[in-house]
Coordinates of C-alpha atoms in Angstrom, one line a residue:
Chain A
M1 CA 4.5 45.5 -13.4
D2 CA 7.7 44.5 -15.2
L3 CA 8.9 42.9 -11.9
I4 CA 5.7 41.6 -10.4
L5 CA 4.5 39.6 -13.4
P6 CA 7.7 37.6 -13.9
Y7 CA 7.8 37.1 -10.1
L8 CA 4.3 35.7 -10.1
A9 CA 5.0 33.6 -13.1
T10 CA 8.1 32.1 -11.4
L11 CA 6.1 31.3 -8.3
T12 CA 3.4 29.7 -10.5
I13 CA 6.0 27.5 -12.1
F14 CA 7.2 26.4 -8.6
F15 CA 3.6 25.9 -7.6
F16 CA 2.9 23.6 -10.6
V17 CA 6.2 21.7 -10.1
Y18 CA 5.6 21.2 -6.4
N19 CA 2.0 20.0 -7.1
I20 CA 3.5 17.3 -9.3
L21 CA 6.1 16.4 -6.7
T22 CA 3.5 16.2 -3.9
W23 CA 1.3 14.0 -6.0
G24 CA 4.3 11.7 -6.7
L25 CA 5.0 11.4 -3.0
N26 CA 1.3 10.9 -2.4
I27 CA 1.4 7.9 -4.7
Q28 CA 4.3 6.4 -2.8
F29 CA 3.2 7.3 0.8
G30 CA -0.4 8.5 0.7
Y31 CA -1.6 5.5 -1.4
A32 CA 0.8 2.7 -0.7
G33 CA 2.4 3.7 2.6
V34 CA 5.9 3.5 1.3
L35 CA 8.1 5.7 3.5
D36 CA 10.4 7.3 0.9
F37 CA 12.9 9.5 2.6
T38 CA 14.9 10.1 -0.5
F39 CA 12.2 11.5 -2.7
I40 CA 14.5 14.4 -3.9
T41 CA 16.9 11.8 -5.4
F42 CA 14.2 11.0 -7.9
V43 CA 13.7 14.7 -8.6
A44 CA 17.4 15.0 -9.2
C45 CA 17.4 11.9 -11.4
G46 CA 14.8 13.5 -13.6
A47 CA 16.6 16.8 -13.7
Y48 CA 20.0 15.3 -14.5
F49 CA 18.8 12.9 -17.1
S50 CA 16.6 15.4 -18.9
G51 CA 19.6 17.7 -18.7
V52 CA 22.1 15.3 -20.3
F53 CA 19.6 14.3 -23.0
A54 CA 18.9 18.0 -23.9
L55 CA 22.5 19.4 -23.4
G56 CA 25.2 19.1 -26.0
P57 CA 28.1 16.8 -25.3
G58 CA 30.3 17.7 -22.4
Q59 CA 34.0 18.0 -22.9
K60 CA 36.6 17.4 -20.3
S61 CA 38.9 20.0 -21.8
T62 CA 36.4 22.8 -21.3
G63 CA 35.8 21.8 -17.7
F64 CA 32.3 20.6 -18.4
E65 CA 31.9 16.9 -18.5
W66 CA 28.8 14.7 -18.4
I67 CA 27.5 11.5 -19.9
L68 CA 25.3 11.4 -23.1
G69 CA 25.0 15.0 -24.2
L70 CA 22.6 14.2 -27.1
S71 CA 21.0 17.7 -27.7
W72 CA 17.5 16.2 -28.0
P73 CA 14.5 18.5 -28.0
F74 CA 13.5 19.2 -24.4
P75 CA 10.1 17.5 -24.3
I76 CA 11.7 14.2 -25.3
A77 CA 14.5 14.8 -22.8
L78 CA 11.8 15.3 -20.2
V79 CA 10.2 12.0 -20.9
M80 CA 13.7 10.3 -20.7
G81 CA 14.3 12.0 -17.3
A82 CA 10.9 10.7 -16.1
L83 CA 11.7 7.2 -17.3
A84 CA 15.2 7.3 -15.7
A85 CA 13.6 8.3 -12.4
G86 CA 11.0 5.6 -12.7
L87 CA 13.8 3.0 -13.2
L88 CA 15.7 4.3 -10.2
G89 CA 12.4 4.0 -8.3
I90 CA 12.3 0.3 -9.1
V91 CA 16.0 -0.1 -8.2
I92 CA 15.7 1.7 -4.8
G93 CA 12.3 0.0 -4.3
L94 CA 13.9 -3.5 -4.8
I95 CA 16.5 -2.6 -2.2
A96 CA 14.2 -1.1 0.3
I97 CA 10.8 -2.8 -0.1
N98 CA 11.8 -6.4 -0.6
R99 CA 11.9 -8.2 2.7
L100 CA 11.9 -5.0 4.9
R101 CA 9.2 -3.6 7.1
S102 CA 8.2 0.0 6.9
D103 CA 10.6 1.6 9.4
Y104 CA 13.6 -0.1 8.1
M105 CA 12.5 0.6 4.6
A106 CA 12.6 4.3 5.5
I107 CA 16.2 4.1 6.7
V108 CA 17.2 2.2 3.6
T109 CA 15.8 4.8 1.3
L110 CA 17.6 7.5 3.2
A111 CA 20.9 5.5 3.1
T112 CA 20.5 4.7 -0.6
G113 CA 19.9 8.3 -1.4
T114 CA 23.0 9.3 0.6
V115 CA 25.1 6.9 -1.4
I116 CA 23.8 8.2 -4.7
Y117 CA 24.3 11.8 -3.5
G118 CA 27.9 11.0 -2.6
L119 CA 28.5 9.3 -6.0
V120 CA 27.0 11.9 -8.1
S121 CA 28.6 14.8 -6.4
N122 CA 32.1 13.3 -6.4
Y123 CA 32.3 11.3 -9.6
T124 CA 32.6 14.1 -12.2
P125 CA 32.3 12.1 -15.4
L126 CA 28.7 11.5 -14.6
F127 CA 27.1 14.9 -14.1
D128 CA 30.1 17.1 -13.5
G129 CA 30.2 16.5 -9.7
F130 CA 29.6 19.4 -7.5
D131 CA 29.6 21.9 -10.3
G132 CA 26.6 20.1 -11.8
L133 CA 25.0 20.6 -15.2
A134 CA 24.8 24.1 -16.6
G135 CA 24.4 25.9 -19.8
L136 CA 21.1 24.4 -21.0
Q137 CA 19.6 26.6 -23.7
T138 CA 16.1 27.6 -22.8
P139 CA 13.8 25.0 -24.2
F140 CA 11.9 25.8 -27.4
S141 CA 14.5 28.5 -28.2
Q142 CA 15.5 26.6 -31.3
W143 CA 12.0 27.1 -32.7
L144 CA 10.9 30.4 -31.1
N145 CA 12.6 33.7 -30.9
I146 CA 11.6 34.9 -27.4
N147 CA 13.2 36.8 -24.6
Y148 CA 13.6 35.4 -21.1
N149 CA 10.4 36.9 -19.6
Q150 CA 8.4 35.6 -22.5
F151 CA 10.0 32.2 -22.0
T152 CA 8.9 32.3 -18.3
Y153 CA 5.3 32.8 -19.4
L154 CA 5.6 30.0 -22.0
W155 CA 7.1 27.8 -19.3
V156 CA 4.1 28.5 -17.0
G157 CA 1.9 27.1 -19.8
F158 CA 4.1 24.1 -20.5
C159 CA 4.3 23.2 -16.8
G160 CA 0.5 23.6 -16.6
V161 CA 0.0 21.2 -19.5
V162 CA 2.4 18.7 -18.0
M163 CA 0.8 19.1 -14.6
V164 CA -2.7 18.3 -15.9
I165 CA -1.3 15.1 -17.4
C166 CA 0.3 14.2 -14.1
W167 CA -3.0 14.9 -12.3
F168 CA -4.7 12.4 -14.5
I169 CA -2.0 9.8 -13.9
A170 CA -2.3 10.3 -10.1
Q171 CA -6.1 10.3 -10.1
R172 CA -6.5 7.3 -12.3
I173 CA -4.2 5.2 -10.1
L174 CA -6.1 6.4 -7.0
N175 CA -9.5 5.6 -8.4
S176 CA -8.6 2.2 -9.9
P177 CA -8.7 -1.2 -8.2
L178 CA -4.9 -0.8 -8.2
G179 CA -5.2 2.3 -6.0
R180 CA -7.6 0.5 -3.7
T181 CA -5.1 -2.4 -3.3
M182 CA -2.3 0.1 -2.6
R183 CA -4.4 1.6 0.1
A184 CA -5.3 -1.8 1.5
I185 CA -1.5 -2.6 1.6
R186 CA -0.9 0.7 3.4
E187 CA -3.6 -0.2 6.0
D188 CA -2.4 -3.7 6.7
Q189 CA 0.2 -5.3 4.5
E190 CA 0.0 -8.8 6.0
A191 CA -3.7 -8.9 5.7
A192 CA -3.5 -7.8 2.1
E193 CA -1.0 -10.6 1.4
A194 CA -3.4 -13.0 3.1
F195 CA -5.9 -12.0 0.4
G196 CA -3.5 -12.8 -2.4
K197 CA -2.1 -9.4 -3.0
D198 CA 1.6 -9.3 -4.1
S199 CA 2.6 -6.4 -1.8
V200 CA 6.1 -6.2 -3.2
R201 CA 4.9 -5.8 -6.8
V202 CA 2.2 -3.3 -5.9
R203 CA 4.5 -1.2 -3.8
L204 CA 7.1 -1.3 -6.5
I205 CA 4.5 0.2 -8.9
A206 CA 3.8 2.9 -6.4
M207 CA 7.4 3.6 -5.8
S208 CA 8.3 3.9 -9.5
M209 CA 5.1 5.8 -10.5
G210 CA 5.8 8.3 -7.7
A211 CA 9.4 8.5 -8.9
V212 CA 8.2 9.2 -12.5
L213 CA 6.3 12.2 -11.3
A214 CA 9.3 13.3 -9.2
G215 CA 11.4 13.0 -12.4
V216 CA 8.9 15.0 -14.4
G217 CA 9.1 17.7 -11.7
G218 CA 12.9 17.6 -11.7
A219 CA 13.0 17.9 -15.5
L220 CA 10.7 20.9 -15.4
L221 CA 13.0 22.6 -12.9
M222 CA 16.0 21.8 -15.2
G223 CA 14.3 23.3 -18.2
F224 CA 13.4 26.4 -16.3
I225 CA 16.7 27.1 -14.5
G226 CA 19.0 25.6 -17.1
A227 CA 21.3 24.2 -14.5
F228 CA 21.3 21.7 -11.7
N229 CA 23.8 20.7 -9.1
P230 CA 24.0 18.9 -5.8
A231 CA 23.3 22.0 -3.8
G232 CA 19.8 21.8 -5.2
W233 CA 18.9 18.4 -3.9
T234 CA 20.1 18.1 -0.3
S235 CA 18.1 15.7 1.8
G236 CA 16.4 18.7 3.4
E237 CA 14.5 19.2 0.1
T238 CA 12.8 15.9 0.6
F239 CA 11.2 17.1 3.8
V240 CA 9.7 20.2 2.1
V241 CA 7.7 17.8 -0.1
W242 CA 6.9 15.6 2.9
A243 CA 5.7 18.6 4.9
A244 CA 3.6 19.7 1.9
L245 CA 1.9 16.3 1.7
I246 CA 1.3 16.0 5.4
V247 CA 0.0 19.5 5.8
G248 CA -2.2 19.3 2.7
G249 CA -3.6 15.8 3.4
R250 CA -2.1 12.5 2.3
G251 CA -4.2 10.2 0.2
N252 CA -5.9 13.2 -1.4
N253 CA -4.4 14.9 -4.4
W254 CA -6.4 18.1 -3.7
G255 CA -4.7 18.0 -0.3
G256 CA -1.4 17.9 -2.2
V257 CA -2.3 21.0 -4.1
V258 CA -3.2 22.9 -0.9
G259 CA 0.0 21.6 0.8
S260 CA 2.3 22.5 -2.0
F261 CA 0.7 26.0 -2.2
V262 CA 1.0 26.7 1.6
V263 CA 4.3 25.0 2.4
A264 CA 6.3 24.9 -0.9
V265 CA 5.2 28.1 -2.5
L266 CA 4.2 30.6 0.2
V267 CA 6.8 29.5 2.8
N268 CA 9.6 27.9 0.9
E269 CA 9.8 29.7 -2.5
A270 CA 8.1 33.1 -2.1
T271 CA 10.4 34.0 0.8
R272 CA 13.5 33.3 -1.4
Y273 CA 13.0 36.7 -3.0
I274 CA 12.9 38.7 0.1
P275 CA 16.2 40.6 0.2
P276 CA 18.5 39.4 3.0
I277 CA 18.5 41.4 6.1
P278 CA 21.8 43.3 6.5
G279 CA 24.0 41.8 9.2
N280 CA 21.9 38.7 9.5
A281 CA 22.0 36.9 6.2
T282 CA 20.8 33.6 7.5
L283 CA 17.7 34.9 9.3
I284 CA 15.2 34.4 6.5
P285 CA 16.2 30.8 5.6
T286 CA 16.2 30.0 9.3
V287 CA 12.7 31.5 9.8
R288 CA 11.6 29.7 6.7
N289 CA 12.6 26.3 8.0
M290 CA 11.0 27.1 11.4
L291 CA 7.8 28.0 9.6
I292 CA 7.7 24.7 7.7
G293 CA 8.4 22.8 10.9
A294 CA 5.7 24.8 12.8
S295 CA 3.1 24.3 10.2
L296 CA 3.8 20.5 10.2
I297 CA 3.5 20.4 14.0
A298 CA 0.3 22.5 14.0
V299 CA -1.3 20.2 11.4
L300 CA -0.3 17.1 13.2
W301 CA -1.8 18.4 16.4
L302 CA -4.9 20.1 15.2
R303 CA -5.8 18.1 12.1
P304 CA -3.6 15.0 11.8
E305 CA -5.2 13.8 8.6
G306 CA -4.2 17.0 6.8
I307 CA -6.2 20.1 5.6
I308 CA -8.0 18.1 3.0
P309 CA -8.1 14.5 4.2
E310 CA -8.5 11.3 2.2
A311 CA -11.9 11.2 0.6
R312 CA -14.3 8.5 1.8
R313 CA -15.7 6.5 -1.1
R314 CA -19.4 6.2 -0.8
F315 CA -21.0 3.1 -2.1
Y316 CA -23.9 4.7 -4.0
Q317 CA -21.3 6.3 -6.1
L318 CA -20.2 2.9 -7.3
P319 CA -21.9 2.0 -10.5
L320 CA -24.1 -1.1 -10.0
L321 CA -25.0 -3.6 -12.7
P322 CA -28.1 -2.6 -14.5
G323 CA -31.2 -4.0 -12.8
R324 CA -29.5 -4.3 -9.4
R325 CA -31.4 -2.2 -7.0
T326 CA -29.5 0.6 -5.4
P327 CA -29.9 0.7 -1.6
A328 CA -31.7 3.9 -0.7
E329 CA -29.4 6.8 0.2
G330 CA -29.2 7.6 3.8
V331 CA -29.3 4.0 4.9
G332 CA -25.5 4.0 4.8
S333 CA -22.8 5.8 6.7
A334 CA -24.1 5.3 10.3
G335 CA -22.2 8.0 12.0
S336 CA -18.9 9.2 10.6
Chain B
M1 CA 2.0 -40.2 1.4
P2 CA -0.9 -37.7 1.6
E3 CA -4.2 -39.6 1.6
A4 CA -6.6 -38.9 -1.2
D5 CA -9.2 -37.2 0.9
A6 CA -6.8 -35.1 3.0
F7 CA -7.3 -31.5 1.7
L8 CA -4.7 -30.1 4.0
R9 CA -1.9 -32.2 5.4
V10 CA 0.8 -31.1 7.7
E11 CA 3.8 -33.4 8.1
H12 CA 6.4 -33.1 10.9
L13 CA 6.2 -29.3 11.0
S14 CA 8.7 -27.6 13.3
H15 CA 9.4 -24.0 14.0
S16 CA 11.5 -22.2 16.6
F17 CA 11.8 -18.6 17.5
G18 CA 15.3 -18.2 18.7
G19 CA 15.7 -21.1 21.1
F20 CA 12.0 -21.6 21.7
K21 CA 10.4 -24.4 19.8
A22 CA 6.9 -23.1 19.2
V23 CA 5.9 -25.9 16.9
D24 CA 7.7 -29.2 17.3
D25 CA 7.1 -32.1 14.9
C26 CA 3.4 -31.4 14.3
T27 CA 1.5 -33.7 12.0
F28 CA -2.2 -33.7 11.2
E29 CA -4.6 -33.7 8.2
I30 CA -7.9 -32.1 7.5
P31 CA -10.4 -33.9 5.2
K32 CA -12.1 -32.0 2.4
G33 CA -15.4 -30.5 3.2
S34 CA -15.0 -30.8 6.9
I35 CA -15.2 -28.2 9.7
S36 CA -12.2 -29.0 11.9
A37 CA -10.9 -27.4 15.0
L38 CA -7.4 -26.9 16.3
I39 CA -7.5 -26.7 20.0
G40 CA -4.9 -26.6 22.8
P41 CA -3.7 -24.6 25.7
N42 CA -2.3 -21.1 25.2
G43 CA 1.3 -21.3 23.9
A44 CA 0.6 -24.7 22.3
G45 CA 1.8 -23.3 18.9
K46 CA -1.6 -23.1 17.2
S47 CA -1.2 -19.6 15.8
T48 CA 2.4 -20.4 14.7
A49 CA 1.1 -23.5 12.9
V50 CA -1.6 -21.3 11.2
G51 CA 1.1 -18.9 10.1
L52 CA 3.3 -21.7 8.8
I53 CA 0.5 -23.2 6.8
A54 CA -0.7 -19.9 5.4
G55 CA 2.9 -18.9 4.3
A56 CA 3.1 -15.9 6.7
L57 CA 6.0 -17.6 8.4
K58 CA 8.8 -19.5 6.6
V59 CA 8.7 -23.2 7.3
Q60 CA 12.0 -24.3 8.9
S61 CA 11.3 -28.1 8.7
G62 CA 8.5 -30.3 7.7
R63 CA 6.0 -30.2 4.8
V64 CA 2.7 -28.7 4.1
Y65 CA 0.4 -30.3 1.4
F66 CA -2.6 -28.5 0.2
N67 CA -5.1 -29.8 -2.4
G68 CA -2.6 -32.6 -3.3
Q69 CA 0.4 -30.2 -3.9
D70 CA 3.4 -29.5 -1.8
V71 CA 3.0 -25.8 -0.8
T72 CA 5.6 -25.8 1.9
R73 CA 7.6 -22.8 0.7
L74 CA 4.8 -20.7 -0.9
P75 CA 4.5 -17.1 0.4
A76 CA 1.2 -15.9 1.9
Y77 CA -0.1 -14.3 -1.3
K78 CA 0.4 -17.4 -3.4
M79 CA -1.3 -19.5 -0.8
A80 CA -4.3 -17.2 -1.0
R81 CA -4.3 -17.4 -4.8
R82 CA -4.5 -21.2 -4.4
G83 CA -7.6 -20.8 -2.4
L84 CA -6.3 -20.9 1.2
L85 CA -7.4 -17.9 3.2
R86 CA -6.5 -17.2 6.8
T87 CA -7.9 -14.7 9.3
Y88 CA -6.1 -13.4 12.4
Q89 CA -6.6 -13.7 16.1
V90 CA -7.1 -10.0 16.2
S91 CA -9.4 -8.6 13.5
R92 CA -7.3 -7.2 10.6
E93 CA -9.7 -5.1 8.7
F94 CA -8.4 -2.2 6.5
P95 CA -9.4 0.6 8.9
L96 CA -9.3 3.5 6.6
L97 CA -11.2 1.7 3.8
T98 CA -14.9 1.6 4.0
V99 CA -16.7 -1.7 4.7
M100 CA -17.6 -1.9 1.0
E101 CA -14.0 -1.3 -0.1
N102 CA -12.9 -4.0 2.4
L103 CA -15.1 -6.4 0.4
L104 CA -13.8 -5.2 -3.0
V105 CA -10.1 -5.8 -2.2
P106 CA -10.2 -9.7 -1.8
P107 CA -11.7 -11.0 -5.1
P108 CA -8.9 -12.6 -7.1
G109 CA -8.2 -11.8 -10.8
Q110 CA -8.9 -8.1 -10.7
R111 CA -7.9 -6.8 -14.1
G112 CA -8.0 -3.2 -12.8
E113 CA -5.0 -3.9 -10.6
S114 CA -2.7 -3.8 -13.6
L115 CA -1.0 -0.4 -14.1
W116 CA -1.8 -0.4 -17.8
N117 CA -5.5 -0.8 -17.2
A118 CA -5.5 1.7 -14.3
L119 CA -3.9 4.4 -16.5
F120 CA -5.2 3.7 -20.0
R121 CA -8.3 1.5 -19.7
P122 CA -10.0 2.6 -16.4
S123 CA -13.3 1.2 -17.8
V124 CA -12.0 -2.3 -17.4
G125 CA -11.6 -1.9 -13.6
R126 CA -14.9 0.0 -13.4
R127 CA -16.9 -2.7 -15.1
Q128 CA -15.4 -5.4 -13.0
D129 CA -16.0 -3.3 -9.9
A130 CA -19.7 -2.9 -10.8
A131 CA -20.1 -6.7 -10.8
L132 CA -18.1 -7.1 -7.6
A133 CA -20.1 -4.4 -5.9
S134 CA -23.3 -6.1 -6.8
R135 CA -22.0 -9.3 -5.3
A136 CA -20.7 -7.5 -2.3
V137 CA -24.2 -6.0 -1.6
D138 CA -25.6 -9.5 -1.5
V139 CA -22.8 -10.7 0.9
L140 CA -23.2 -7.6 3.1
E141 CA -26.9 -8.2 3.3
T142 CA -26.3 -11.8 4.3
Y143 CA -24.1 -10.7 7.2
G144 CA -26.4 -7.8 8.1
L145 CA -23.6 -5.3 7.4
L146 CA -25.3 -3.5 4.4
P147 CA -26.3 -0.4 6.5
L148 CA -22.6 0.0 7.4
R149 CA -21.3 -0.2 3.9
D150 CA -19.9 3.3 3.8
E151 CA -18.5 3.3 7.3
Y152 CA -14.8 3.1 7.8
A153 CA -14.1 -0.4 8.8
G154 CA -11.9 0.9 11.7
N155 CA -15.1 2.4 13.2
L156 CA -17.0 -0.9 13.5
S157 CA -17.5 -2.7 16.8
G158 CA -15.5 -5.8 17.7
G159 CA -18.4 -8.1 16.7
E160 CA -19.0 -6.3 13.4
K161 CA -15.3 -6.6 12.6
R162 CA -15.6 -10.4 13.1
L163 CA -18.5 -10.5 10.7
L164 CA -16.6 -8.3 8.2
E165 CA -13.6 -10.7 8.3
L166 CA -15.8 -13.6 7.3
A167 CA -17.7 -11.5 4.7
R168 CA -14.6 -10.3 2.9
A169 CA -13.1 -13.8 3.0
E170 CA -16.3 -15.0 1.3
M171 CA -15.7 -12.5 -1.5
A172 CA -12.4 -14.2 -2.3
D173 CA -14.1 -17.5 -3.1
P174 CA -11.7 -19.6 -1.1
K175 CA -11.5 -23.4 -1.0
F176 CA -10.2 -23.5 2.5
M177 CA -10.5 -21.1 5.4
L178 CA -8.1 -21.0 8.3
L179 CA -9.8 -19.0 11.0
D180 CA -7.6 -18.1 14.0
E181 CA -10.0 -17.7 17.0
P182 CA -12.9 -16.2 14.9
M183 CA -15.1 -16.1 18.0
A184 CA -12.7 -14.4 20.4
G185 CA -14.3 -11.6 22.4
I186 CA -17.8 -11.6 21.0
N187 CA -21.2 -12.2 22.6
P188 CA -23.1 -15.5 22.5
A189 CA -25.7 -14.2 20.0
L190 CA -23.1 -13.2 17.6
I191 CA -21.2 -16.5 18.1
A192 CA -24.4 -18.3 16.9
R193 CA -24.6 -16.1 13.8
L194 CA -20.9 -16.7 13.0
D195 CA -21.1 -20.4 13.3
G196 CA -24.3 -20.3 11.2
H197 CA -22.3 -18.5 8.5
I198 CA -19.5 -21.1 8.8
R199 CA -21.9 -24.0 8.3
R200 CA -23.6 -22.2 5.4
L201 CA -20.3 -21.6 3.6
R202 CA -19.4 -25.3 4.1
D203 CA -22.7 -26.6 2.9
Q204 CA -23.3 -24.1 0.1
A205 CA -19.9 -23.2 -1.2
G206 CA -18.1 -26.4 -0.2
I207 CA -15.5 -24.5 1.8
T208 CA -13.3 -26.6 4.2
F209 CA -12.7 -25.0 7.6
L210 CA -10.0 -25.2 10.2
L211 CA -10.7 -23.2 13.3
V212 CA -8.4 -22.4 16.1
E213 CA -10.9 -22.1 18.9
H214 CA -11.0 -22.0 22.6
N215 CA -14.8 -22.1 22.9
L216 CA -15.4 -25.8 23.2
D217 CA -19.1 -25.4 23.0
V218 CA -18.7 -24.0 19.5
V219 CA -16.2 -26.8 18.7
E220 CA -18.6 -29.4 19.9
R221 CA -21.5 -27.9 18.0
I222 CA -20.0 -27.3 14.5
C223 CA -16.8 -29.3 14.2
D224 CA -16.6 -32.8 12.7
Q225 CA -13.0 -33.3 13.7
V226 CA -10.7 -31.9 16.3
V227 CA -6.9 -31.7 16.4
V228 CA -5.4 -31.2 19.9
M229 CA -2.0 -29.5 20.1
A230 CA 0.2 -29.2 23.2
S231 CA 3.7 -27.9 23.5
G232 CA 4.0 -27.6 19.7
R233 CA 3.0 -31.2 19.1
T234 CA -0.1 -32.9 17.9
L235 CA -1.5 -34.7 21.0
A236 CA -4.6 -36.3 19.5
E237 CA -7.1 -36.2 16.7
G238 CA -10.7 -37.3 16.7
S239 CA -14.2 -36.1 17.5
M240 CA -14.8 -34.1 20.6
A241 CA -16.6 -37.0 22.3
E242 CA -13.6 -39.3 21.6
L243 CA -11.2 -36.7 23.0
R244 CA -13.1 -36.3 26.2
Q245 CA -12.3 -40.0 26.9
N246 CA -8.6 -39.4 26.2
P247 CA -6.8 -38.9 29.6
E248 CA -3.8 -37.2 28.0
V249 CA -6.0 -34.6 26.3
V250 CA -8.0 -34.0 29.5
R251 CA -4.8 -33.5 31.5
A252 CA -3.2 -31.2 29.0
Y253 CA -6.1 -29.0 28.1
L254 CA -9.6 -29.9 29.1
G255 CA -8.7 -29.9 32.7
G256 CA -11.1 -30.1 35.7
G257 CA -13.9 -27.9 34.5
L258 CA -14.6 -30.0 31.4
D259 CA -14.0 -33.2 33.2
E260 CA -16.9 -32.4 35.4
R261 CA -19.1 -31.5 32.5
A262 CA -18.1 -34.6 30.6
V263 CA -19.1 -36.7 33.6
G264 CA -22.2 -34.7 34.3

């Protein structure tokens, strides 16, 4: 019991965080069709910035150096991390979305992410290079006297609250006219422009809101682990989130939940705690990646729209003006 | 100088793709409230001209005036906001949006499209949607598409997609519609319905039309004025009857078949 409960709590934290990440990518790709192949860069941005806002000042003499170091309370640092990621989303979006069509856009996001990765991991005054940030006190420890297991349970609750807020953000965008316009742009960008939609503006909103959720997820990881370095955000991590979204069902945030549970939690995180097999240390990580790839291929073959596909919006759910007759149910949806 | 009654005026428009001059010094004007046609052989540069006028392609040289203003460099979405809508040779519905949603996208001035309203004041978008949906029901009824309102637009038949194109354009309250081969690949009964809708929109909503069209029966029936293009250039302008008498037009486009009919 002493081992199982903290283990489950840890997995729950990863589940909650990956839900947020998958919804973030869903806003970018599932709603607006933006091919963001550097999603993990926004996660890292949120982690780093929440870190440097919450950590004390770094000092070169001690071997730890980073910008800011303001020792702010973690919840505020989390908001700052999310904002920083949102800003980075606009910057990368301006580079990638303006004037480029989707396939080139994907390459540019990947290239930009690689540039940022190289910069952050080599330029130590920023976030201490390859060593990364470390030594973050467990959040809330300045107010509460708790041990590490208790902190884990507390963090489950905190992540849960943050996740619910993120759910509302993602759902409200999806169900608004803004979300509908994003989906129209995803379906046919030129036609949407021919109807007066500013596709650059709308996709920039999608890019930055997705990045904000990525940043929130990154900040939650930072607060939980207390450290963050370039080994934690290699480009392969981006594709775990992508796999989760594709498997679960793009365009549907419930699909994101299923995908993050199956791919990110069951396959990617739960297997990290299996002890390595003697004599073959890389077997489990290799099998893990194969499983993610296989689940992706299986879904694309058998159910290309994902386990829970995008919901069809039925007209009689739309509120009509009072006095307007509602067409009888059953008249609609000829076939499906 | 653009004339007072010219709603759309194209002056010396030229555009090349690589070394190929698709549009070459093309000039014409469309009077307000008319239904005009742009005809010409395949490869004459009609669709390129449409793209240039609508802002989908960047104008390389020449000028476009719309509603008395120089709109030469405006991007597509700004042209649409000024009331010039275009459709495509191939239907460009939003396949994974329902028919109803396809009609809710075009209306301009949707306050629910702002991020602030989407996140913090969802009722703003909902209220406006309710009004738009009521209007869309009427429009769908007019086009006979109401039973299909919850169908994915991608599942419609070719003819239904053509009707949908016009229906959702109507939702945007345009001043000018630029239709690129609206009758392509549909049966005669549906053609009659479509041109009925075009005339209704002109008469009731005062919308000016420019159709790129190969079906000369339709052109003859509904168009007041015809512009003929060949090899990127304007060859002639006038009524269909006048153009039939123009030997250059007959040689370039109308050809033998129509010559016979014009005689007979």
